[in-house]
Amino acid sequence: MNTTYASNANDRQTMLEKPTDRIDRSPWPDAIRREFEQEARQPDGRVGQYLLAETDGLRIWMIKLAPGERVGFHRHVLDYSWTSVTGGHGRQHIMDGTTAEYGYEAGETRHETYAAGASKVHDLQNIGDADLVFLTIERKRSANPPLPLPETRQGAAA
């Protein structure tokens, strides 16, 4: 079955509208909890593994995860859109304490907007059997200022 995802302003779906494959509300493993607490002390604005481009108005990121690979906790404060390039299956530990699993379709795009002072913190693990690739575009002219990025890590794997 072919699915077309509209990209116009009238069809701006968010993660809140995305059904989960599975939700788990049991306590996180200690290592995951400690990593989440560390991110809270030092917010990480690297929302991808690779910063592909940055302008005055945008940051463009890529995440490419092999099966079983994980990108750690990061904080979204800017309005952004992501597109699943390959499709696949992922697991996220989300700041509300839940663990959610999602299926992604190639070409699926979601949009997120954050009010002043609002943010989202999560990680992402590829739980599928093929590479999972996402492109994320952050809009730097959002209600919140961009988080600083470590100079030595821009353009490098997070």
Coordinates of N, CA and C in Angstrom, one line a residue:
M1 N 0.8 -1.2 0.0 CA 0.0 0.0 0.0 C 0.9 1.2 0.0
N2 N 0.6 2.2 -0.9 CA 1.4 3.4 -0.9 C 0.6 4.4 -0.1
T3 N 1.4 5.2 0.7 CA 0.8 6.2 1.5 C 1.5 7.5 1.1
T4 N 0.7 8.6 0.9 CA 1.2 9.9 0.6 C 1.0 10.8 1.8
Y5 N 2.1 11.4 2.2 CA 2.0 12.3 3.4 C 2.0 13.8 2.9
A6 N 1.0 14.5 3.1 CA 0.9 15.9 2.7 C 1.8 16.7 3.5
S7 N 2.4 17.7 2.8 CA 3.3 18.6 3.5 C 2.8 20.0 3.5
N8 N 1.5 20.2 3.3 CA 1.0 21.6 3.3 C 0.6 22.0 4.7
A9 N 0.4 23.3 5.0 CA 0.2 23.8 6.3 C -1.1 23.3 6.9
N10 N -2.1 22.8 6.0 CA -3.3 22.3 6.5 C -3.2 20.9 7.1
D11 N -2.1 20.2 6.9 CA -2.0 18.8 7.3 C -0.7 18.7 8.1
R12 N -0.5 19.4 9.1 CA 0.7 19.4 9.9 C 0.6 18.5 11.1
Q13 N 0.7 17.2 10.9 CA 0.6 16.2 11.9 C 1.7 16.3 12.9
T14 N 1.4 16.1 14.2 CA 2.5 16.0 15.2 C 2.6 14.6 15.8
M15 N 3.6 14.4 16.7 CA 3.8 13.2 17.3 C 2.6 12.8 18.2
L16 N 1.9 13.9 18.7 CA 0.7 13.6 19.6 C -0.4 12.9 18.8
E17 N -0.4 13.0 17.5 CA -1.4 12.4 16.7 C -0.9 11.0 16.1
K18 N 0.3 10.7 16.4 CA 0.9 9.4 15.9 C 0.5 8.3 16.9
P19 N -0.1 7.2 16.3 CA -0.4 6.1 17.2 C 0.9 5.3 17.6
T20 N 1.0 4.8 18.8 CA 2.1 4.0 19.2 C 1.9 2.5 18.9
D21 N 3.0 1.8 18.7 CA 2.9 0.4 18.6 C 2.8 -0.3 20.0
R22 N 3.4 0.4 20.9 CA 3.5 -0.1 22.3 C 3.9 1.0 23.3
I23 N 3.3 1.1 24.4 CA 3.6 2.0 25.5 C 3.9 1.2 26.8
D24 N 5.0 1.6 27.4 CA 5.4 0.9 28.6 C 5.6 2.0 29.7
R25 N 5.0 1.9 30.8 CA 5.1 2.9 31.9 C 5.9 2.3 33.1
S26 N 6.6 1.2 32.9 CA 7.4 0.7 34.0 C 8.7 1.5 34.1
P27 N 9.3 1.5 35.3 CA 10.5 2.3 35.5 C 11.6 2.0 34.5
W28 N 12.4 3.0 34.1 CA 13.5 2.8 33.2 C 14.6 2.1 33.8
P29 N 15.5 1.4 33.1 CA 16.7 0.9 33.6 C 17.6 2.0 34.2
D30 N 18.4 1.7 35.2 CA 19.2 2.7 35.9 C 20.1 3.5 34.9
A31 N 20.7 2.9 34.0 CA 21.6 3.6 33.1 C 20.8 4.6 32.2
I32 N 19.6 4.3 31.8 CA 18.8 5.2 31.0 C 18.3 6.4 31.9
R33 N 17.9 6.1 33.2 CA 17.5 7.1 34.1 C 18.6 8.1 34.4
R34 N 19.8 7.6 34.6 CA 21.0 8.4 34.9 C 21.3 9.3 33.7
E35 N 21.3 8.7 32.5 CA 21.5 9.5 31.3 C 20.5 10.7 31.2
F36 N 19.2 10.4 31.4 CA 18.2 11.4 31.4 C 18.5 12.5 32.4
E37 N 18.8 12.1 33.6 CA 19.1 13.1 34.6 C 20.3 14.0 34.3
Q38 N 21.3 13.4 33.6 CA 22.5 14.1 33.1 C 22.1 15.2 32.1
E39 N 21.2 14.8 31.2 CA 20.7 15.7 30.1 C 20.0 16.9 30.8
A40 N 19.2 16.6 31.9 CA 18.5 17.7 32.6 C 19.5 18.7 33.2
R41 N 20.7 18.2 33.6 CA 21.7 19.1 34.2 C 22.4 19.9 33.1
Q42 N 22.6 19.3 32.0 CA 23.3 19.9 30.8 C 22.5 19.6 29.6
P43 N 21.5 20.5 29.3 CA 20.6 20.2 28.1 C 21.4 20.1 26.8
D44 N 21.0 19.1 26.1 CA 21.7 18.7 24.8 C 20.8 19.1 23.7
G45 N 21.3 20.1 22.9 CA 20.5 20.6 21.8 C 20.8 19.9 20.4
R46 N 21.7 18.9 20.5 CA 22.0 18.2 19.2 C 20.8 17.2 19.0
V47 N 19.9 17.6 18.1 CA 18.7 16.8 17.9 C 19.0 15.7 16.8
G48 N 20.2 15.6 16.4 CA 20.6 14.6 15.4 C 22.0 14.2 15.6
Q49 N 22.4 13.2 14.9 CA 23.8 12.7 15.0 C 24.7 13.7 14.2
Y50 N 24.2 14.1 13.0 CA 25.0 14.9 12.1 C 24.3 16.2 11.8
L51 N 25.0 17.4 12.0 CA 24.5 18.7 11.6 C 24.9 18.9 10.2
L52 N 24.0 18.7 9.3 CA 24.3 18.8 7.8 C 24.5 20.2 7.4
A53 N 23.7 21.2 7.9 CA 23.8 22.6 7.5 C 23.2 23.4 8.6
E54 N 23.7 24.7 8.6 CA 23.1 25.6 9.6 C 23.2 27.0 8.9
T55 N 22.0 27.7 9.0 CA 21.9 29.1 8.5 C 21.5 30.0 9.6
D56 N 21.2 31.2 9.4 CA 20.6 32.1 10.4 C 19.3 31.6 10.8
G57 N 18.6 30.9 9.9 CA 17.2 30.5 10.2 C 16.9 29.1 10.5
L58 N 17.9 28.2 10.1 CA 17.6 26.7 10.1 C 18.8 26.0 10.6
R59 N 18.5 24.8 11.2 CA 19.5 23.7 11.4 C 19.0 22.5 10.8
I60 N 19.8 21.8 9.9 CA 19.3 20.6 9.3 C 20.2 19.4 9.8
W61 N 19.5 18.4 10.4 CA 20.2 17.3 11.0 C 19.8 16.0 10.4
M62 N 20.7 15.0 10.5 CA 20.4 13.6 10.1 C 20.7 12.7 11.3
I63 N 19.8 11.7 11.4 CA 20.1 10.6 12.3 C 20.1 9.3 11.4
K64 N 21.1 8.5 11.6 CA 21.2 7.2 10.8 C 21.6 6.2 11.9
L65 N 20.6 5.3 12.2 CA 20.8 4.3 13.2 C 20.8 2.9 12.6
A66 N 21.8 2.1 12.8 CA 21.8 0.7 12.4 C 20.9 -0.1 13.4
P67 N 20.5 -1.2 13.0 CA 19.6 -2.0 14.0 C 20.3 -2.1 15.3
G68 N 19.5 -1.8 16.4 CA 20.0 -1.8 17.8 C 20.7 -0.6 18.2
E69 N 21.1 0.3 17.3 CA 21.8 1.5 17.6 C 20.9 2.5 18.2
R70 N 21.4 3.4 19.1 CA 20.6 4.4 19.8 C 21.3 5.7 19.8
V71 N 20.5 6.8 19.7 CA 21.0 8.2 19.9 C 20.5 8.6 21.3
G72 N 21.3 9.2 22.1 CA 21.0 9.5 23.5 C 20.0 10.6 23.6
F73 N 19.7 11.0 24.8 CA 18.7 12.0 25.2 C 19.1 13.3 24.6
H74 N 18.2 14.0 24.0 CA 18.4 15.4 23.5 C 17.1 16.2 23.7
R75 N 17.3 17.5 23.6 CA 16.2 18.4 24.0 C 15.8 19.2 22.8
H76 N 14.5 19.2 22.5 CA 13.9 20.0 21.5 C 13.3 21.2 22.1
V77 N 13.7 22.4 21.7 CA 13.2 23.7 22.1 C 12.7 24.5 20.9
L78 N 13.2 24.2 19.7 CA 12.8 24.9 18.5 C 11.7 24.2 17.8
D79 N 10.9 25.0 17.1 CA 9.9 24.4 16.2 C 10.7 23.6 15.1
Y80 N 10.2 22.4 14.8 CA 10.9 21.6 13.9 C 10.0 20.6 13.1
S81 N 10.5 20.0 12.0 CA 9.9 19.0 11.3 C 10.9 17.9 11.1
W82 N 10.4 16.6 11.1 CA 11.2 15.5 10.8 C 10.6 14.7 9.7
T83 N 11.4 14.0 8.9 CA 11.0 13.1 7.9 C 11.7 11.8 8.1
S84 N 11.0 10.7 8.1 CA 11.6 9.4 8.1 C 11.9 9.0 6.6
V85 N 13.2 8.9 6.4 CA 13.7 8.7 5.0 C 13.5 7.2 4.7
T86 N 13.8 6.3 5.6 CA 13.7 4.9 5.3 C 12.5 4.1 5.8
G87 N 11.9 4.6 6.8 CA 10.9 3.9 7.5 C 11.6 2.9 8.5
G88 N 10.8 2.3 9.4 CA 11.3 1.3 10.3 C 10.6 1.3 11.6
H89 N 11.3 0.9 12.7 CA 10.7 0.8 14.0 C 11.7 1.4 15.0
G90 N 11.2 2.2 15.9 CA 12.0 2.8 16.9 C 11.4 2.8 18.3
R91 N 12.2 2.9 19.3 CA 11.8 3.0 20.7 C 12.3 4.4 21.3
Q92 N 11.5 5.0 22.0 CA 11.9 6.3 22.6 C 11.6 6.2 24.1
H93 N 12.5 6.7 24.9 CA 12.2 7.0 26.3 C 11.9 8.5 26.3
I94 N 10.7 8.8 26.8 CA 10.2 10.2 26.7 C 10.2 10.8 28.1
M95 N 10.3 12.1 28.2 CA 10.5 12.8 29.4 C 9.4 12.6 30.4
D96 N 8.2 12.2 30.0 CA 7.1 11.9 31.0 C 7.3 10.6 31.7
G97 N 8.4 9.8 31.4 CA 8.7 8.6 32.0 C 8.2 7.4 31.3
T98 N 7.6 7.6 30.2 CA 7.1 6.4 29.4 C 8.2 6.0 28.4
T99 N 8.0 4.8 27.9 CA 8.8 4.2 26.8 C 7.8 3.9 25.7
A100 N 8.0 4.4 24.6 CA 7.0 4.2 23.5 C 7.7 3.7 22.3
E101 N 7.1 2.8 21.6 CA 7.6 2.2 20.3 C 6.7 2.6 19.2
Y102 N 7.3 3.0 18.1 CA 6.6 3.5 16.9 C 7.1 2.8 15.7
G103 N 6.1 2.7 14.7 CA 6.5 2.3 13.3 C 6.5 3.6 12.5
Y104 N 7.5 3.7 11.6 CA 7.6 4.8 10.7 C 7.6 4.4 9.3
E105 N 6.9 5.1 8.5 CA 6.8 4.9 7.0 C 7.8 5.8 6.3
A106 N 8.4 5.3 5.3 CA 9.3 6.2 4.4 C 8.5 7.3 3.9
G107 N 9.0 8.5 4.1 CA 8.4 9.8 3.7 C 7.4 10.4 4.7
E108 N 7.2 9.7 5.8 CA 6.3 10.2 6.9 C 7.0 11.5 7.5
T109 N 6.2 12.5 7.6 CA 6.7 13.8 8.2 C 5.8 14.2 9.3
R110 N 6.4 14.7 10.4 CA 5.7 15.3 11.5 C 6.3 16.6 11.8
H111 N 5.5 17.5 12.5 CA 5.8 18.8 12.8 C 5.6 19.1 14.3
E112 N 6.5 19.8 14.9 CA 6.4 20.1 16.4 C 6.6 21.6 16.6
T113 N 5.8 22.2 17.4 CA 5.9 23.6 17.8 C 6.0 23.7 19.3
Y114 N 6.9 24.6 19.8 CA 7.0 24.7 21.2 C 6.8 26.2 21.6
A115 N 6.0 26.4 22.6 CA 5.8 27.7 23.2 C 7.0 28.1 24.0
A116 N 7.1 29.4 24.3 CA 8.2 29.9 25.1 C 8.3 29.1 26.4
G117 N 9.5 28.6 26.7 CA 9.8 27.8 27.9 C 9.5 26.4 27.8
A118 N 8.8 25.9 26.7 CA 8.5 24.5 26.6 C 9.6 23.7 25.8
S119 N 9.6 22.5 26.1 CA 10.6 21.6 25.4 C 10.2 20.2 25.5
K120 N 10.9 19.3 24.8 CA 10.7 17.8 24.8 C 12.0 17.2 24.9
V121 N 12.2 16.2 25.8 CA 13.4 15.4 25.9 C 13.1 14.0 25.6
H122 N 13.9 13.4 24.8 CA 13.7 11.9 24.5 C 15.0 11.4 23.8
D123 N 15.1 10.1 23.7 CA 16.1 9.4 23.0 C 15.5 8.6 21.8
L124 N 16.3 7.9 21.1 CA 15.7 7.1 20.0 C 16.6 5.9 19.8
Q125 N 16.0 4.7 19.7 CA 16.7 3.5 19.4 C 16.1 2.8 18.2
N126 N 16.9 2.3 17.3 CA 16.4 1.5 16.2 C 16.1 0.1 16.7
I127 N 14.8 -0.3 16.7 CA 14.5 -1.7 17.1 C 14.1 -2.5 15.9
G128 N 14.3 -2.0 14.7 CA 14.0 -2.8 13.5 C 15.2 -3.6 13.1
D129 N 15.1 -4.1 11.8 CA 16.1 -5.0 11.3 C 16.8 -4.3 10.1
A130 N 16.6 -3.0 9.9 CA 17.3 -2.3 8.8 C 17.6 -0.9 9.3
D131 N 18.5 -0.2 8.6 CA 18.9 1.2 9.0 C 17.6 2.0 9.1
L132 N 17.6 2.9 10.1 CA 16.6 3.9 10.4 C 17.2 5.3 10.2
V133 N 16.7 6.0 9.2 CA 17.2 7.3 8.8 C 16.2 8.4 8.9
F134 N 16.5 9.5 9.6 CA 15.6 10.7 9.7 C 16.4 11.9 9.3
L135 N 15.6 12.9 8.7 CA 16.1 14.2 8.5 C 15.2 15.1 9.4
T136 N 15.9 16.1 10.1 CA 15.2 17.0 11.0 C 15.6 18.4 10.6
I137 N 14.6 19.3 10.5 CA 14.8 20.7 10.2 C 14.3 21.5 11.3
E138 N 15.2 22.2 12.0 CA 14.8 23.1 13.1 C 14.7 24.5 12.6
R139 N 13.7 25.2 13.1 CA 13.5 26.6 12.7 C 14.0 27.5 13.9
K140 N 15.2 28.1 13.7 CA 15.8 28.9 14.7 C 15.0 30.1 15.2
R141 N 14.1 30.6 14.3 CA 13.2 31.7 14.7 C 11.9 31.2 15.3
S142 N 12.1 30.6 16.4 CA 11.0 30.0 17.2 C 10.7 30.8 18.5
A143 N 9.8 30.3 19.3 CA 9.5 31.0 20.5 C 10.7 31.0 21.5
N144 N 11.5 29.9 21.4 CA 12.7 29.8 22.3 C 14.0 30.0 21.5
P145 N 15.0 30.5 22.2 CA 16.3 30.6 21.5 C 16.9 29.2 21.3
P146 N 17.7 29.1 20.2 CA 18.4 27.8 20.0 C 19.3 27.5 21.2
L147 N 19.4 26.2 21.5 CA 20.4 25.8 22.5 C 21.8 25.8 21.9
P148 N 22.8 26.2 22.6 CA 24.1 26.2 22.1 C 24.6 24.8 21.8
L149 N 25.4 24.6 20.7 CA 25.9 23.3 20.4 C 27.4 23.3 20.7
P150 N 27.8 22.1 21.3 CA 29.3 22.0 21.5 C 30.1 22.2 20.3
E151 N 31.0 23.2 20.2 CA 31.8 23.5 19.0 C 32.5 22.3 18.5
T152 N 33.0 21.4 19.3 CA 33.8 20.3 18.8 C 32.9 19.2 18.3
R153 N 31.6 19.3 18.5 CA 30.7 18.2 18.1 C 29.8 18.5 16.9
Q154 N 29.8 19.8 16.4 CA 29.0 20.1 15.3 C 29.5 19.3 14.0
G155 N 28.5 18.7 13.4 CA 28.8 17.9 12.2 C 29.4 16.5 12.5
A156 N 29.5 16.2 13.7 CA 30.0 14.9 14.1 C 29.0 14.1 14.7
A157 N 29.2 12.8 14.8 CA 28.2 11.9 15.5 C 28.0 12.3 16.9
A158 N 26.8 12.4 17.3 CA 26.4 12.8 18.7 C 26.7 11.6 19.7

